[in-house]
């Protein structure tokens, strides 16, 4: 006997098929290869290369997908699955679905006001958002668009501890529910798609709005302009026409007004200040204990791939683990995140587990949840939706993934992902 439960999977199918009788097909494809191909047609080469590319030969990206293929679902029949519960409670907040958006940087490559659009899309889908340090809009503007939808803030720990604290405390003031410290990007990976184009979005003031809106960072920029160069730098090459476009782009993206910025040292100084202070390679576990003294929010560690690191993180005061290899963008030839998930779950001893890397479908989400993740983060798929249809594209992709997750559980004979039976094929 049912209790009025409405299947989000059936509802999504019904909407698509009913519109199909009137000659309409989904604007945002439901199949992953077609989704990416449609986004590629919308994006420029630099934007697509930055979003879709990985480190080195792409071996880690392939490993992520192969790991999902090694785990197979064993459907069970003759079970009552009329009511399913996808909700969970984490850090005092009830989430209707075990899905969150992963932080994706430099989304102004995709379209203007991208991060505000992502917030709108996530809110429309009822999915929490992880706001990126490398967003195209200040966190305060993104939080306003999210309204009551919960969000976390992702921190790339800069060289300046003062700046790190400022970013974290701004996030706390505008309503973040947790801080996510990304550890796997103490420097950028060897990303060949970007290297072969000589393209780094941050060098063109793309994705640095969290910094240019921060009072500590702004003071660092003023200090840089006021102080003479401490060391002699290599002479810049003779500029080509692209340099003019880059300069105009900086002037548009840095606060102060386009015309004024064209004659100001602030845009270039902002970019240089960011590039020199973006990350630090001396970040050790004791810094988490220090950070916890400056925020009342839970602190999650993103980039965990080792059970040994789980124990070190917990000893340092971390409140949860985010299992990730950055979607294959950092270390070429690294182990797949899904491969490591079961032993990390065991080592975590009940601490919350968030998972990403290689996730493309609702079936992937179901597998990660069955292997012990509490929440699964989605990255590239909704980014492709953003490229195709803006905020509505983000909503569509998230709804498609949630619908497939719901149907996968039902058709596999379970009411919750934790009850899903998996079989490893090799």
Coordinates of N, CA and C in Angstrom, one line a residue, residues 39-275:
X39 N 27.0 20.4 -25.9 CA 27.7 21.5 -25.2 C 29.0 21.9 -26.0
X40 N 29.7 21.0 -26.5 CA 30.9 21.3 -27.3 C 30.6 22.2 -28.5
X41 N 29.4 22.0 -29.1 CA 29.0 22.9 -30.2 C 28.7 24.3 -29.8
X42 N 28.4 24.5 -28.5 CA 28.1 25.8 -28.0 C 29.3 26.5 -27.5
X43 N 30.3 25.8 -27.0 CA 31.5 26.3 -26.4 C 32.6 26.6 -27.4
X44 N 33.4 27.6 -27.1 CA 34.7 27.8 -27.8 C 35.7 26.7 -27.5
X45 N 36.7 26.6 -28.3 CA 37.7 25.6 -28.1 C 38.4 25.7 -26.8
X46 N 38.7 26.9 -26.4 CA 39.4 27.1 -25.1 C 38.5 26.7 -23.9
X47 N 37.2 27.1 -24.0 CA 36.3 26.8 -22.9 C 36.1 25.3 -22.8
X48 N 35.8 24.7 -24.0 CA 35.6 23.2 -23.9 C 36.8 22.5 -23.5
X49 N 38.0 22.9 -23.9 CA 39.2 22.2 -23.5 C 39.4 22.3 -22.0
X50 N 39.1 23.5 -21.5 CA 39.3 23.7 -20.0 C 38.4 22.8 -19.2
X51 N 37.1 22.7 -19.6 CA 36.1 22.0 -18.9 C 36.2 20.5 -19.0
X52 N 36.4 20.1 -20.3 CA 36.4 18.6 -20.5 C 37.7 18.0 -20.4
X53 N 38.8 18.7 -20.4 CA 40.1 18.2 -20.4 C 40.6 17.7 -19.0
X54 N 41.6 16.8 -19.0 CA 42.2 16.3 -17.8 C 43.7 16.5 -17.8
X55 N 44.3 15.8 -16.8 CA 45.8 15.9 -16.7 C 46.4 14.9 -17.7
X56 N 47.5 15.4 -18.2 CA 48.4 14.5 -19.0 C 47.7 13.8 -20.1
X57 N 47.8 12.4 -20.2 CA 47.2 11.6 -21.2 C 45.7 11.3 -21.0
X58 N 45.2 11.8 -19.9 CA 43.8 11.5 -19.6 C 43.6 10.1 -18.9
X59 N 44.6 9.5 -18.5 CA 44.5 8.2 -17.9 C 43.6 8.1 -16.7
X60 N 43.7 9.2 -15.8 CA 42.9 9.2 -14.6 C 41.4 9.4 -15.0
X61 N 41.1 10.2 -15.9 CA 39.7 10.3 -16.4 C 39.2 9.0 -16.9
X62 N 40.0 8.3 -17.7 CA 39.5 7.0 -18.2 C 39.3 6.0 -17.0
X63 N 40.3 6.0 -16.0 CA 40.2 5.1 -14.9 C 38.9 5.4 -14.1
X64 N 38.5 6.6 -14.0 CA 37.3 6.9 -13.2 C 36.1 6.3 -13.9
X65 N 36.0 6.3 -15.2 CA 34.8 5.7 -15.9 C 34.9 4.2 -15.8
X66 N 36.1 3.6 -16.0 CA 36.3 2.2 -16.0 C 36.0 1.6 -14.6
X67 N 36.2 2.4 -13.6 CA 35.9 1.9 -12.2 C 34.4 1.7 -12.1
X68 N 33.6 2.6 -12.6 CA 32.1 2.5 -12.6 C 31.7 1.3 -13.3
X69 N 32.3 1.0 -14.5 CA 31.9 -0.1 -15.3 C 32.3 -1.4 -14.6
X70 N 33.3 -1.4 -13.7 CA 33.6 -2.7 -13.1 C 32.5 -3.1 -12.0
X71 N 31.8 -2.2 -11.5 CA 30.7 -2.5 -10.6 C 29.4 -2.6 -11.3
X72 N 28.8 -3.8 -11.1 CA 27.5 -4.0 -11.8 C 26.4 -4.2 -10.8
X73 N 25.2 -3.6 -11.1 CA 24.0 -3.7 -10.3 C 23.4 -5.1 -10.4
X74 N 23.0 -5.7 -9.3 CA 22.2 -7.0 -9.4 C 20.8 -6.7 -9.0
X75 N 19.9 -6.5 -10.0 CA 18.5 -6.2 -9.8 C 17.8 -7.4 -9.1
X76 N 16.9 -7.0 -8.1 CA 16.1 -8.0 -7.4 C 14.7 -7.8 -7.7
X77 N 13.9 -8.9 -7.9 CA 12.5 -8.8 -8.3 C 11.6 -9.1 -7.1
X78 N 10.3 -8.9 -7.3 CA 9.3 -9.3 -6.4 C 9.3 -8.5 -5.1
X79 N 9.8 -7.3 -5.1 CA 9.9 -6.5 -3.9 C 9.1 -5.2 -4.1
X80 N 8.5 -4.8 -3.0 CA 7.7 -3.6 -3.0 C 8.6 -2.3 -2.9
X81 N 8.7 -1.6 -4.0 CA 9.5 -0.4 -4.0 C 8.6 0.8 -4.3
X82 N 7.4 0.7 -4.0 CA 6.4 1.8 -4.3 C 6.8 3.1 -3.6
X83 N 7.4 3.0 -2.4 CA 7.9 4.2 -1.7 C 9.4 4.2 -1.6
X84 N 10.0 5.3 -2.0 CA 11.5 5.3 -1.9 C 11.9 6.6 -1.2
X85 N 13.0 6.6 -0.4 CA 13.4 7.7 0.3 C 14.8 8.1 -0.1
X86 N 15.0 9.2 -0.7 CA 16.3 9.7 -1.2 C 16.8 10.8 -0.3
X87 N 16.1 11.1 0.8 CA 16.6 12.2 1.6 C 17.7 11.8 2.6
X88 N 18.4 12.8 3.1 CA 19.4 12.6 4.2 C 19.5 13.8 5.0
X89 N 20.1 13.6 6.2 CA 20.4 14.8 7.0 C 21.9 14.9 7.2
X90 N 22.5 16.0 7.0 CA 23.9 16.2 7.1 C 24.2 17.6 7.7
X91 N 25.0 17.7 8.7 CA 25.3 19.0 9.4 C 24.1 19.8 9.7
X92 N 23.1 19.1 10.2 CA 21.9 19.8 10.7 C 20.9 20.2 9.7
X93 N 21.2 19.8 8.4 CA 20.3 20.2 7.3 C 19.7 19.0 6.6
X94 N 18.4 19.0 6.4 CA 17.8 17.9 5.7 C 17.8 18.2 4.2
X95 N 18.4 17.2 3.4 CA 18.5 17.4 2.0 C 17.5 16.4 1.3
X96 N 16.7 16.8 0.4 CA 15.7 15.9 -0.2 C 16.4 14.8 -1.1
X97 N 17.6 15.1 -1.6 CA 18.3 14.2 -2.5 C 19.8 14.1 -2.0
X98 N 20.4 12.9 -2.3 CA 21.8 12.7 -1.9 C 22.8 13.3 -3.0
X99 N 22.5 14.4 -3.6 CA 23.3 15.0 -4.7 C 23.5 16.4 -4.4
X100 N 24.7 16.9 -4.7 CA 25.1 18.3 -4.6 C 25.9 18.7 -5.8
X101 N 25.9 20.0 -6.2 CA 26.8 20.4 -7.3 C 28.3 20.4 -6.8
X102 N 29.2 19.9 -7.6 CA 30.6 20.1 -7.3 C 31.0 21.5 -7.6
X103 N 32.1 22.0 -7.0 CA 32.6 23.3 -7.4 C 33.3 23.2 -8.7
X104 N 32.9 24.1 -9.6 CA 33.6 24.2 -10.9 C 34.0 25.7 -11.1
X105 N 35.2 25.9 -11.4 CA 35.8 27.3 -11.5 C 35.7 27.8 -12.9
X106 N 35.9 29.1 -13.0 CA 36.0 29.8 -14.3 C 34.8 29.6 -15.2
X107 N 33.6 29.6 -14.6 CA 32.4 29.3 -15.5 C 32.0 30.5 -16.3
X108 N 32.7 31.7 -16.1 CA 32.4 32.8 -17.0 C 33.0 32.4 -18.4
X109 N 33.7 31.4 -18.6 CA 34.1 30.8 -19.9 C 32.8 30.3 -20.6
X110 N 31.8 29.9 -19.9 CA 30.7 29.3 -20.5 C 29.6 30.3 -20.9
X111 N 29.3 31.2 -20.0 CA 28.4 32.3 -20.2 C 28.5 33.4 -19.1
X112 N 28.0 34.6 -19.4 CA 28.1 35.6 -18.4 C 27.2 35.3 -17.2
X113 N 27.6 35.8 -16.0 CA 26.9 35.6 -14.8 C 26.6 34.1 -14.5
X114 N 27.6 33.3 -14.9 CA 27.4 31.8 -14.9 C 27.0 31.3 -13.5
X115 N 27.8 31.7 -12.5 CA 27.6 31.1 -11.2 C 26.2 31.5 -10.6
X116 N 25.8 32.7 -10.9 CA 24.4 33.0 -10.5 C 23.4 32.2 -11.2
X117 N 23.7 31.9 -12.5 CA 22.8 31.0 -13.2 C 22.8 29.5 -12.7
X118 N 24.0 29.1 -12.3 CA 24.1 27.8 -11.6 C 23.3 27.7 -10.4
X119 N 23.4 28.8 -9.6 CA 22.6 28.9 -8.3 C 21.1 28.8 -8.6
X120 N 20.7 29.5 -9.6 CA 19.2 29.4 -10.0 C 18.9 28.0 -10.4
X121 N 19.7 27.4 -11.3 CA 19.4 26.1 -11.7 C 19.4 25.1 -10.6
X122 N 20.3 25.2 -9.7 CA 20.3 24.2 -8.6 C 19.1 24.4 -7.7
X123 N 18.8 25.7 -7.5 CA 17.6 26.0 -6.6 C 16.3 25.4 -7.3
X124 N 16.2 25.6 -8.6 CA 15.0 25.0 -9.3 C 14.9 23.5 -9.2
X125 N 16.1 22.9 -9.1 CA 16.1 21.4 -9.0 C 16.1 20.9 -7.6
X126 N 16.2 21.8 -6.6 CA 16.2 21.5 -5.2 C 17.5 20.8 -4.8
X127 N 18.6 21.1 -5.4 CA 19.9 20.5 -5.2 C 20.8 21.5 -4.6
X128 N 21.5 21.2 -3.4 CA 22.4 22.2 -2.8 C 23.6 22.4 -3.8
X129 N 24.3 23.5 -3.5 CA 25.4 24.0 -4.4 C 26.6 24.1 -3.6
X130 N 27.8 23.7 -4.2 CA 29.1 24.1 -3.6 C 29.6 25.2 -4.4
X131 N 29.7 26.4 -3.7 CA 30.2 27.6 -4.4 C 31.8 27.5 -4.5
X132 N 32.3 27.7 -5.7 CA 33.7 27.6 -6.0 C 34.5 28.9 -5.5
X133 N 35.7 28.6 -5.1 CA 36.6 29.8 -4.9 C 36.9 30.5 -6.2
X134 N 36.8 29.8 -7.3 CA 37.1 30.4 -8.6 C 35.8 30.8 -9.3
X135 N 34.9 31.3 -8.6 CA 33.6 31.7 -9.2 C 33.7 33.0 -10.0
X136 N 32.7 33.2 -10.9 CA 32.7 34.4 -11.7 C 31.9 35.5 -11.0
X137 N 31.4 35.2 -9.8 CA 30.6 36.2 -9.1 C 30.9 36.1 -7.6
X138 N 30.8 37.1 -6.8 CA 31.1 37.0 -5.4 C 30.1 36.1 -4.8
X139 N 30.6 35.4 -3.7 CA 29.7 34.4 -3.0 C 28.4 35.0 -2.5
X140 N 28.4 36.3 -2.1 CA 27.3 37.0 -1.6 C 26.1 37.0 -2.7
X141 N 26.5 37.3 -3.9 CA 25.5 37.4 -5.0 C 25.0 36.0 -5.3
X142 N 25.8 35.0 -5.3 CA 25.4 33.6 -5.5 C 24.5 33.1 -4.4
X143 N 24.8 33.5 -3.1 CA 24.0 33.1 -2.0 C 22.6 33.7 -2.1
X144 N 22.5 35.0 -2.5 CA 21.2 35.6 -2.7 C 20.4 34.9 -3.7
X145 N 21.0 34.4 -4.8 CA 20.2 33.7 -5.8 C 19.7 32.4 -5.3
X146 N 20.5 31.7 -4.4 CA 20.1 30.4 -3.9 C 19.0 30.5 -2.9
X147 N 18.8 31.7 -2.3 CA 17.7 31.8 -1.3 C 17.8 30.8 -0.2
X148 N 16.8 30.0 0.0 CA 16.8 29.0 1.1 C 17.5 27.7 0.7
X149 N 18.0 27.5 -0.5 CA 18.7 26.3 -0.9 C 20.1 26.3 -0.2
X150 N 20.4 25.2 0.5 CA 21.6 25.1 1.2 C 22.8 25.2 0.3
X151 N 23.9 25.7 0.8 CA 25.2 25.7 0.0 C 26.4 25.5 0.9
X152 N 27.5 25.0 0.3 CA 28.8 24.9 1.0 C 29.7 25.8 0.2
X153 N 30.8 26.2 0.8 CA 31.8 27.0 0.2 C 33.1 26.2 0.1
X154 N 33.7 26.2 -1.1 CA 34.9 25.5 -1.4 C 36.1 26.5 -1.3
X155 N 37.1 26.1 -0.5 CA 38.3 27.0 -0.4 C 39.5 26.3 -1.0
X156 N 40.1 27.0 -1.9 CA 41.5 26.8 -2.3 C 42.3 27.6 -1.3
X157 N 43.1 27.0 -0.5 CA 43.8 27.7 0.6 C 44.9 28.5 -0.1
X158 N 44.8 29.8 0.0 CA 45.9 30.7 -0.6 C 47.1 30.7 0.3
X159 N 48.2 31.4 -0.3 CA 49.4 31.5 0.5 C 49.2 32.4 1.8
X160 N 48.2 33.3 1.7 CA 47.9 34.2 2.8 C 46.9 33.6 3.7
X161 N 47.2 33.3 4.9 CA 46.3 32.8 5.9 C 45.2 33.8 6.2
X162 N 45.6 35.1 6.2 CA 44.6 36.1 6.4 C 43.5 36.1 5.4
X163 N 43.9 35.9 4.1 CA 42.9 35.9 3.0 C 42.1 34.6 3.2
X164 N 42.7 33.5 3.5 CA 41.9 32.3 3.7 C 40.8 32.5 4.8
X165 N 41.1 33.1 5.9 CA 40.2 33.4 7.0 C 39.1 34.3 6.5
X166 N 39.5 35.3 5.7 CA 38.5 36.3 5.2 C 37.5 35.6 4.3
X167 N 37.9 34.8 3.4 CA 37.0 34.0 2.5 C 36.1 33.1 3.3
X168 N 36.6 32.4 4.3 CA 35.8 31.5 5.1 C 34.8 32.2 5.9
X169 N 35.2 33.3 6.5 CA 34.2 34.1 7.3 C 33.2 34.8 6.5
X170 N 33.5 35.2 5.3 CA 32.5 35.7 4.4 C 31.5 34.7 4.1
X171 N 32.0 33.5 3.8 CA 31.0 32.4 3.5 C 30.1 32.1 4.7
X172 N 30.7 32.1 5.9 CA 29.9 31.8 7.0 C 28.8 32.9 7.2
X173 N 29.2 34.2 7.0 CA 28.2 35.3 7.1 C 27.1 35.2 6.1
X174 N 27.4 34.7 4.9 CA 26.3 34.7 3.9 C 25.5 33.4 3.9
X175 N 25.8 32.5 4.9 CA 24.9 31.4 5.1 C 25.4 30.0 4.7
X176 N 26.7 29.9 4.4 CA 27.2 28.5 4.1 C 27.0 27.6 5.2
X177 N 26.8 26.3 4.9 CA 26.5 25.2 5.9 C 27.8 24.4 6.2
X178 N 28.8 24.6 5.3 CA 30.1 23.9 5.5 C 31.2 24.5 4.7
X179 N 32.4 24.3 5.1 CA 33.6 24.7 4.3 C 34.2 23.5 3.7
X180 N 34.5 23.5 2.4 CA 35.2 22.4 1.7 C 36.6 22.8 1.3
X181 N 37.6 22.3 2.0 CA 39.0 22.6 1.7 C 39.5 21.7 0.6
X182 N 39.8 22.2 -0.5 CA 40.4 21.3 -1.6 C 41.9 21.2 -1.4
X183 N 42.4 20.0 -1.2 CA 43.8 19.7 -1.0 C 44.6 19.3 -2.2
X184 N 43.9 18.8 -3.2 CA 44.6 18.2 -4.3 C 45.1 19.2 -5.4
X185 N 45.0 20.5 -5.1 CA 45.4 21.5 -6.1 C 46.4 22.5 -5.4
X186 N 47.4 22.0 -4.8 CA 48.5 22.8 -4.3 C 49.2 23.5 -5.4
X187 N 49.1 23.0 -6.6 CA 49.4 23.6 -7.9 C 48.6 23.0 -9.0
X188 N 48.5 23.6 -10.1 CA 47.7 23.1 -11.2 C 48.4 21.8 -11.8
X189 N 47.5 20.9 -12.2 CA 48.1 19.7 -12.8 C 48.6 20.0 -14.3
X190 N 49.2 19.0 -14.9 CA 49.8 19.2 -16.2 C 48.6 19.0 -17.2
X191 N 47.9 20.1 -17.5 CA 46.6 20.0 -18.3 C 47.0 20.3 -19.7
X192 N 47.1 19.3 -20.5 CA 47.6 19.5 -21.9 C 46.7 20.3 -22.8
X193 N 45.4 20.1 -22.6 CA 44.5 20.9 -23.5 C 44.7 22.4 -23.3
X194 N 44.9 22.8 -22.0 CA 45.2 24.2 -21.8 C 46.6 24.7 -22.1
X195 N 47.5 23.8 -21.8 CA 48.9 24.1 -22.1 C 49.2 24.3 -23.6
X196 N 48.6 23.4 -24.4 CA 48.8 23.5 -25.9 C 48.2 24.8 -26.5
X197 N 47.2 25.4 -25.8 CA 46.6 26.6 -26.2 C 47.2 27.8 -25.5
X198 N 48.1 27.6 -24.6 CA 48.7 28.7 -23.8 C 47.6 29.4 -23.0
X199 N 46.6 28.7 -22.6 CA 45.4 29.3 -22.0 C 45.2 28.9 -20.5
X200 N 45.2 29.9 -19.7 CA 44.9 29.8 -18.3 C 43.8 30.9 -18.0
X201 N 42.6 30.5 -17.7 CA 41.5 31.5 -17.5 C 41.8 32.6 -16.5
X202 N 42.5 32.2 -15.4 CA 42.7 33.1 -14.3 C 43.7 34.2 -14.7
X203 N 44.6 33.9 -15.7 CA 45.5 34.9 -16.2 C 44.8 36.0 -17.0
X204 N 43.5 35.8 -17.3 CA 42.7 36.8 -18.0 C 41.6 37.3 -17.1
X205 N 41.8 37.1 -15.8 CA 40.8 37.6 -14.8 C 39.5 36.8 -14.8
X206 N 39.5 35.7 -15.5 CA 38.3 34.8 -15.4 C 38.3 34.0 -14.1
X207 N 37.2 34.0 -13.4 CA 37.1 33.1 -12.2 C 37.8 33.6 -11.0
X208 N 38.0 34.9 -10.9 CA 38.7 35.4 -9.7 C 37.8 36.4 -8.9
X209 N 36.5 36.3 -9.1 CA 35.6 37.3 -8.5 C 35.6 37.2 -6.9
X210 N 35.8 36.0 -6.4 CA 35.8 35.8 -4.9 C 36.9 36.7 -4.4
X211 N 38.0 36.8 -5.1 CA 39.2 37.5 -4.6 C 39.1 39.0 -4.8
X212 N 38.6 39.4 -6.0 CA 38.5 40.8 -6.3 C 37.4 41.5 -5.5
X213 N 36.6 40.7 -4.9 CA 35.5 41.2 -4.0 C 35.9 41.1 -2.5
X214 N 37.1 40.7 -2.2 CA 37.5 40.4 -0.8 C 38.4 41.6 -0.3
X215 N 38.1 42.1 0.8 CA 38.8 43.3 1.3 C 40.3 43.0 1.6
X216 N 40.6 41.8 2.0 CA 42.0 41.4 2.3 C 42.8 41.4 0.9
X217 N 42.2 40.7 -0.1 CA 42.8 40.6 -1.4 C 43.0 42.0 -2.0
X218 N 42.0 42.9 -1.9 CA 42.1 44.2 -2.4 C 43.2 45.0 -1.8
X219 N 43.4 44.8 -0.5 CA 44.6 45.5 0.1 C 45.9 44.9 -0.4
X220 N 45.9 43.6 -0.7 CA 47.2 43.0 -1.2 C 47.5 43.6 -2.6
X221 N 46.4 43.9 -3.4 CA 46.6 44.5 -4.7 C 47.1 45.9 -4.6
X222 N 46.5 46.7 -3.6 CA 47.0 48.1 -3.4 C 48.5 48.1 -3.0
X223 N 48.8 47.1 -2.1 CA 50.2 47.1 -1.6 C 51.1 46.7 -2.8
X224 N 50.7 45.9 -3.7 CA 51.5 45.5 -4.8 C 51.8 46.7 -5.7
X225 N 50.7 47.5 -6.0 CA 50.9 48.6 -6.8 C 51.8 49.7 -6.2
X226 N 51.7 49.8 -4.9 CA 52.5 50.8 -4.2 C 53.9 50.5 -4.0
X227 N 54.2 49.2 -4.0 CA 55.6 48.8 -3.7 C 56.3 48.5 -5.0
X228 N 57.6 48.9 -5.0 CA 58.4 48.5 -6.2 C 58.6 47.0 -6.3
X229 N 58.9 46.5 -7.5 CA 59.1 45.1 -7.7 C 60.3 44.6 -6.9
X230 N 60.1 43.5 -6.1 CA 61.2 43.0 -5.3 C 62.2 42.3 -6.1
X231 N 61.8 41.7 -7.1 CA 62.8 40.9 -8.0 C 62.5 41.3 -9.4
X232 N 63.5 41.2 -10.2 CA 63.4 41.5 -11.7 C 62.7 40.3 -12.3
X233 N 61.7 40.5 -13.1 CA 60.9 39.4 -13.7 C 61.3 39.3 -15.1
X234 N 61.1 38.1 -15.7 CA 61.4 37.9 -17.1 C 60.6 38.9 -18.0
X235 N 61.2 39.4 -19.0 CA 60.6 40.3 -19.9 C 59.5 39.6 -20.7
X236 N 58.3 40.3 -20.7 CA 57.2 39.7 -21.4 C 57.5 39.6 -22.9
X237 N 56.9 38.6 -23.6 CA 57.1 38.6 -25.1 C 56.4 39.7 -25.8
X238 N 56.8 40.0 -27.0 CA 56.1 41.0 -27.8 C 54.7 40.7 -27.9
X239 N 53.7 41.5 -27.6 CA 52.3 41.1 -27.6 C 51.8 41.0 -29.0
X240 N 50.9 40.0 -29.1 CA 50.2 39.7 -30.3 C 48.8 40.3 -30.2
X241 N 47.9 40.3 -31.2 CA 46.6 40.9 -31.1 C 45.7 40.3 -29.9
X242 N 46.0 39.0 -29.6 CA 45.2 38.4 -28.6 C 45.4 39.1 -27.2
X243 N 46.6 39.8 -27.1 CA 46.9 40.5 -25.8 C 46.0 41.6 -25.6
X244 N 45.5 42.3 -26.7 CA 44.6 43.4 -26.5 C 43.2 42.8 -26.0
X245 N 42.8 41.7 -26.6 CA 41.5 41.1 -26.1 C 41.6 40.7 -24.7
X246 N 42.8 40.2 -24.3 CA 43.0 39.8 -22.9 C 42.9 41.0 -22.0
X247 N 43.5 42.1 -22.4 CA 43.5 43.3 -21.6 C 42.1 43.8 -21.4
X248 N 41.3 43.8 -22.5 CA 40.0 44.3 -22.5 C 39.1 43.4 -21.5
X249 N 39.4 42.1 -21.6 CA 38.7 41.1 -20.7 C 39.0 41.4 -19.3
X250 N 40.2 41.6 -18.9 CA 40.6 42.0 -17.5 C 39.8 43.2 -17.1
X251 N 39.8 44.2 -18.0 CA 39.2 45.5 -17.6 C 37.7 45.3 -17.3
X252 N 37.1 44.4 -18.0 CA 35.6 44.2 -17.8 C 35.3 43.4 -16.6
X253 N 36.3 42.5 -16.2 CA 36.0 41.5 -15.1 C 36.4 42.0 -13.7
X254 N 37.3 42.9 -13.7 CA 37.8 43.4 -12.4 C 36.9 44.6 -12.0
X255 N 36.5 44.7 -10.7 CA 35.7 45.9 -10.3 C 36.4 47.2 -10.5
X256 N 35.6 48.2 -10.9 CA 36.2 49.6 -11.1 C 35.6 50.3 -12.3
X257 N 35.0 49.5 -13.2 CA 34.5 50.1 -14.4 C 35.4 49.9 -15.6
X258 N 34.9 49.5 -16.7 CA 35.7 49.1 -17.9 C 36.6 50.3 -18.3
X259 N 36.1 51.5 -18.5 CA 36.9 52.6 -19.1 C 38.0 52.9 -18.1
X260 N 37.6 53.1 -16.8 CA 38.6 53.4 -15.8 C 39.7 52.3 -15.7
X261 N 39.3 51.1 -15.8 CA 40.3 50.0 -15.7 C 41.3 50.0 -16.8
X262 N 40.9 50.4 -18.0 CA 41.8 50.4 -19.1 C 43.1 51.2 -18.8
X263 N 42.9 52.3 -18.1 CA 44.1 53.1 -17.7 C 44.6 52.9 -16.3
X264 N 44.2 51.8 -15.7 CA 44.5 51.6 -14.3 C 45.4 50.3 -14.2
X265 N 46.3 50.3 -13.2 CA 47.2 49.1 -13.0 C 46.4 48.0 -12.3
X266 N 45.2 48.3 -11.8 CA 44.5 47.4 -10.9 C 44.2 46.0 -11.6
X267 N 43.7 46.0 -12.8 CA 43.4 44.7 -13.4 C 44.6 43.8 -13.5
X268 N 45.7 44.3 -14.0 CA 46.9 43.5 -14.2 C 47.4 43.1 -12.8
X269 N 47.4 44.0 -11.9 CA 47.9 43.8 -10.5 C 47.1 42.7 -9.8
X270 N 45.8 42.8 -10.0 CA 44.9 41.8 -9.4 C 45.2 40.4 -9.9
X271 N 45.4 40.3 -11.2 CA 45.7 39.0 -11.8 C 47.0 38.5 -11.3
X272 N 48.0 39.3 -11.3 CA 49.3 38.9 -10.8 C 49.3 38.5 -9.3
X273 N 48.6 39.3 -8.5 CA 48.4 39.0 -7.1 C 47.8 37.6 -6.9
X274 N 46.7 37.4 -7.7 CA 46.1 36.1 -7.6 C 47.0 34.9 -8.0
X275 N 47.7 35.1 -9.1 CA 48.5 34.0 -9.6 C 49.7 33.7 -8.7

